[in-house]
Short mmCIF file of C-alpha atoms in Angstrom, two decimals:
data_model
loop_
_atom_site.label_atom_id
_atom_site.label_comp_id
_atom_site.label_asym_id
_atom_site.label_seq_id
_atom_site.Cartn_x
_atom_site.Cartn_y
_atom_site.Cartn_z
CA MET A 1166 0.00 0.00 0.00
CA LYS A 1167 1.32 3.42 -0.97
CA LYS A 1168 2.12 6.03 1.63
CA LYS A 1169 -0.59 8.71 1.79
CA ILE A 1170 0.51 12.35 1.78
CA LYS A 1171 -1.97 14.87 3.19
CA GLU A 1172 -0.45 17.95 1.54
CA VAL A 1173 -0.83 18.71 -2.15
CA ILE A 1174 2.40 18.06 -4.05
CA VAL A 1175 3.42 20.68 -6.61
CA VAL A 1176 5.44 19.42 -9.60
CA GLU A 1177 6.49 20.85 -12.95
CA GLY A 1178 5.16 18.47 -15.57
CA ARG A 1179 2.97 15.56 -16.58
CA ASP A 1180 5.78 12.98 -16.33
CA ASP A 1181 6.52 14.20 -12.79
CA ILE A 1182 2.91 13.44 -11.85
CA SER A 1183 3.31 9.85 -13.08
CA ALA A 1184 6.52 9.38 -11.08
CA VAL A 1185 5.00 10.80 -7.88
CA LYS A 1186 1.80 8.76 -8.29
CA ALA A 1187 3.95 5.62 -8.63
CA ALA A 1188 5.49 6.45 -5.24
CA VAL A 1189 2.70 7.86 -3.07
CA ASP A 1190 -1.02 8.44 -2.80
CA ALA A 1191 -1.43 12.21 -2.99
CA GLU A 1192 -3.15 15.07 -4.72
CA ILE A 1193 -0.78 16.67 -7.23
CA ILE A 1194 -0.80 20.00 -9.02
CA GLN A 1195 1.22 20.46 -12.20
CA THR A 1196 2.63 23.94 -12.85
CA ASN A 1197 3.66 23.38 -16.48
CA GLY A 1198 6.85 25.20 -15.56
CA PHE A 1199 6.46 28.95 -15.65
CA ALA A 1200 2.95 28.68 -17.10
CA ILE A 1201 2.11 28.98 -13.41
CA ARG A 1202 2.28 32.73 -13.97
CA LYS A 1203 -0.92 32.58 -16.05
CA LYS A 1204 -4.04 33.92 -14.39
CA GLY A 1205 -5.78 31.38 -12.21
CA ASN A 1206 -2.83 29.03 -11.71
CA ILE A 1207 -1.55 30.73 -8.55
CA GLU A 1208 -5.13 30.76 -7.28
CA LYS A 1209 -5.29 26.94 -7.60
CA LEU A 1210 -2.12 26.72 -5.52
CA ARG A 1211 -3.52 29.21 -3.00
CA VAL A 1212 -6.59 27.04 -2.39
CA ALA A 1213 -4.42 23.95 -1.88
CA TYR A 1214 -1.98 25.89 0.35
CA GLU A 1215 -4.74 27.23 2.59
CA ASN A 1216 -6.74 24.00 2.81
CA LYS A 1217 -4.13 21.23 2.92
CA GLY A 1218 -0.69 22.79 2.64
CA ILE A 1219 1.67 22.24 -0.28
CA ILE A 1220 4.98 20.49 -0.82
CA VAL A 1221 7.07 21.83 -3.68
CA LEU A 1222 8.97 19.06 -5.53
CA THR A 1223 10.65 20.57 -8.57
CA ASP A 1224 13.47 19.29 -10.75
CA PRO A 1225 17.01 19.58 -9.36
CA ASP A 1226 18.09 22.03 -12.04
CA PHE A 1227 18.18 25.79 -12.62
CA VAL A 1228 14.60 26.03 -13.91
CA GLY A 1229 13.31 23.91 -11.02
CA GLU A 1230 15.06 26.16 -8.49
CA GLU A 1231 13.74 29.34 -10.15
CA LEU A 1232 10.21 27.91 -10.16
CA ARG A 1233 10.60 26.95 -6.48
CA LYS A 1234 11.66 30.53 -5.62
CA TYR A 1235 8.70 31.93 -7.56
CA ILE A 1236 6.23 29.69 -5.67
CA LEU A 1237 7.82 30.59 -2.32
CA LYS A 1238 7.18 34.30 -2.95
CA PHE A 1239 3.46 33.54 -2.75
CA PHE A 1240 3.56 30.67 -0.24
CA PRO A 1241 6.48 31.15 2.16
CA ALA A 1242 5.41 28.35 4.54
CA ALA A 1243 5.26 25.75 1.76
CA LYS A 1244 7.26 22.63 2.50
CA GLN A 1245 10.25 22.00 0.25
CA ALA A 1246 11.14 18.49 -0.94
CA TYR A 1247 14.35 17.82 -2.85
CA ILE A 1248 15.71 14.98 -4.90
CA SER A 1249 19.41 15.07 -5.71
CA ARG A 1250 20.72 15.53 -9.24
CA LYS A 1251 21.98 11.95 -9.08
CA GLU A 1252 18.54 10.62 -8.08
CA GLY A 1253 16.88 12.63 -10.85
CA SER A 1254 19.31 11.81 -13.67
CA LYS A 1255 18.72 9.31 -16.43
CA ASP A 1256 20.39 9.25 -19.84
CA GLY A 1257 21.49 12.89 -19.53
CA ASP A 1258 18.01 14.10 -18.55
CA ILE A 1259 17.44 15.60 -15.09
CA GLY A 1260 14.02 15.66 -13.48
CA VAL A 1261 11.63 14.31 -10.88
CA GLU A 1262 10.25 11.98 -13.55
CA ASN A 1263 13.56 10.05 -13.49
CA ALA A 1264 13.61 9.47 -9.72
CA THR A 1265 12.75 6.11 -8.22
CA PRO A 1266 9.67 5.81 -6.01
CA GLU A 1267 12.04 5.32 -3.06
CA ALA A 1268 13.86 8.60 -3.79
CA ILE A 1269 10.55 10.46 -4.10
CA ILE A 1270 9.25 9.01 -0.82
CA LYS A 1271 12.50 9.92 0.93
CA ALA A 1272 12.30 13.48 -0.44
CA LEU A 1273 8.69 13.89 0.72
CA GLU A 1274 9.38 12.39 4.14
CA ASN A 1275 12.22 14.88 4.59
CA ALA A 1276 10.36 17.94 3.25
CA LYS A 1277 11.37 21.06 5.15
CA CYS A 1278 9.79 24.38 5.99
CA GLU A 1279 11.69 27.58 6.42
CA VAL A 1280 12.12 28.58 10.05
CA ALA A 1281 11.06 32.01 11.31
CA GLN A 1282 13.07 34.92 9.94
CA ASP A 1283 14.12 36.03 13.42
CA ALA A 1284 15.67 32.64 14.27
CA GLU A 1285 19.34 32.84 15.18
CA ALA A 1286 21.74 31.80 12.41
CA VAL A 1287 23.67 28.70 13.45
CA PHE A 1288 26.01 28.65 10.46
CA THR A 1289 28.46 31.19 9.08
CA MET A 1290 30.73 31.03 6.07
CA ASN A 1291 33.49 29.90 8.47
CA GLU A 1292 31.79 26.50 8.95
CA LEU A 1293 31.59 26.05 5.20
CA ILE A 1294 35.26 26.94 4.74
CA ASP A 1295 36.33 24.76 7.68
CA HIS A 1296 34.53 21.76 6.15
CA LYS A 1297 35.84 22.48 2.63
CA LEU A 1298 32.35 23.37 1.38
CA SER A 1299 33.72 26.67 0.10
CA GLY A 1300 37.10 27.68 -1.29
CA ALA A 1301 38.48 24.17 -1.87
CA PRO A 1302 38.83 22.22 -5.13
CA GLU A 1303 36.30 19.62 -3.92
CA SER A 1304 33.79 22.18 -2.56
CA LYS A 1305 31.22 21.85 -5.34
CA ASP A 1306 31.12 18.05 -5.02
CA LEU A 1307 30.96 18.21 -1.22
CA ARG A 1308 28.05 20.69 -1.33
CA ALA A 1309 26.19 18.39 -3.73
CA GLN A 1310 26.72 15.47 -1.36
CA LEU A 1311 25.71 17.52 1.69
CA GLY A 1312 22.58 18.80 -0.07
CA ALA A 1313 21.63 15.21 -0.89
CA GLU A 1314 22.36 13.98 2.66
CA LEU A 1315 20.32 16.74 4.30
CA ARG A 1316 17.63 16.67 1.58
CA ILE A 1317 17.99 20.40 0.89
CA GLY A 1318 19.22 20.24 -2.70
CA TYR A 1319 22.43 21.38 -4.37
CA SER A 1320 23.52 24.98 -3.86
CA ASN A 1321 26.49 27.23 -4.36
CA ALA A 1322 28.24 28.21 -1.09
CA LYS A 1323 26.15 31.33 -0.42
CA GLN A 1324 22.87 29.50 -1.08
CA MET A 1325 24.01 26.50 1.01
CA LEU A 1326 24.70 28.79 3.95
CA SER A 1327 21.27 30.34 3.55
CA LYS A 1328 19.51 26.94 3.33
CA LEU A 1329 21.31 25.56 6.38
CA ASN A 1330 20.00 28.48 8.43
CA ARG A 1331 16.58 28.85 6.74
CA TYR A 1332 15.66 25.20 7.18
CA GLY A 1333 16.76 25.07 10.80
CA ILE A 1334 19.46 22.45 10.27
CA THR A 1335 21.19 21.86 13.59
CA MET A 1336 24.95 21.68 14.01
CA ASP A 1337 24.56 18.02 15.04
CA GLN A 1338 22.65 17.21 11.82
CA PHE A 1339 25.28 19.04 9.79
CA LEU A 1340 28.20 17.25 11.48
CA GLU A 1341 26.52 13.83 11.21
CA ALA A 1342 25.91 14.40 7.50
CA MET A 1343 29.52 15.51 6.96
CA ASP A 1344 30.68 12.41 8.85
CA ARG A 1345 28.57 10.13 6.60
CA ILE A 1346 30.03 11.85 3.53
CA GLN A 1347 33.56 11.37 4.84
CA LYS A 1348 32.91 7.68 5.54
CA THR A 1349 31.83 7.11 1.92
CA LYS A 1350 35.19 8.51 0.78
CA ASP A 1351 37.24 6.27 3.07
#
């Protein structure tokens, strides 16, 4: 029996709907990418957001991130679910439609909300530099691995710092994830 999700899941395209439906039992809204800007489409999301809540699950690429940011402008308390680029890649194509049901379930189970704006920042750029997430030859790869481990998606250093603080990641969670990454290298 498929896991039931109470929130409405927001995806980009028709193939994403098929992949999500193969993984979970949920109501799904398709944005058709930036066609969401058309009159009435944001209103559909607003109804879902106010009645059930929404989880944004967009592709792990530039367009997916831009669409996610656009949706968050209207619905700042929307949950964010991420699949990694590796989980969403197949034959050179990147998208939710390529993810396994297990990867989609894991992303939805780990969906995160932004914490209150006045919450104290736990992380500074120093932590990123100290853990070679910024300024080192392997930084880009390490950030991709950390984003996948924490289920917050890939980011450049500045965005990673912002996500760590916005999503309320604790120092313990961060250090445990970095430890798991290090163990896979050994």
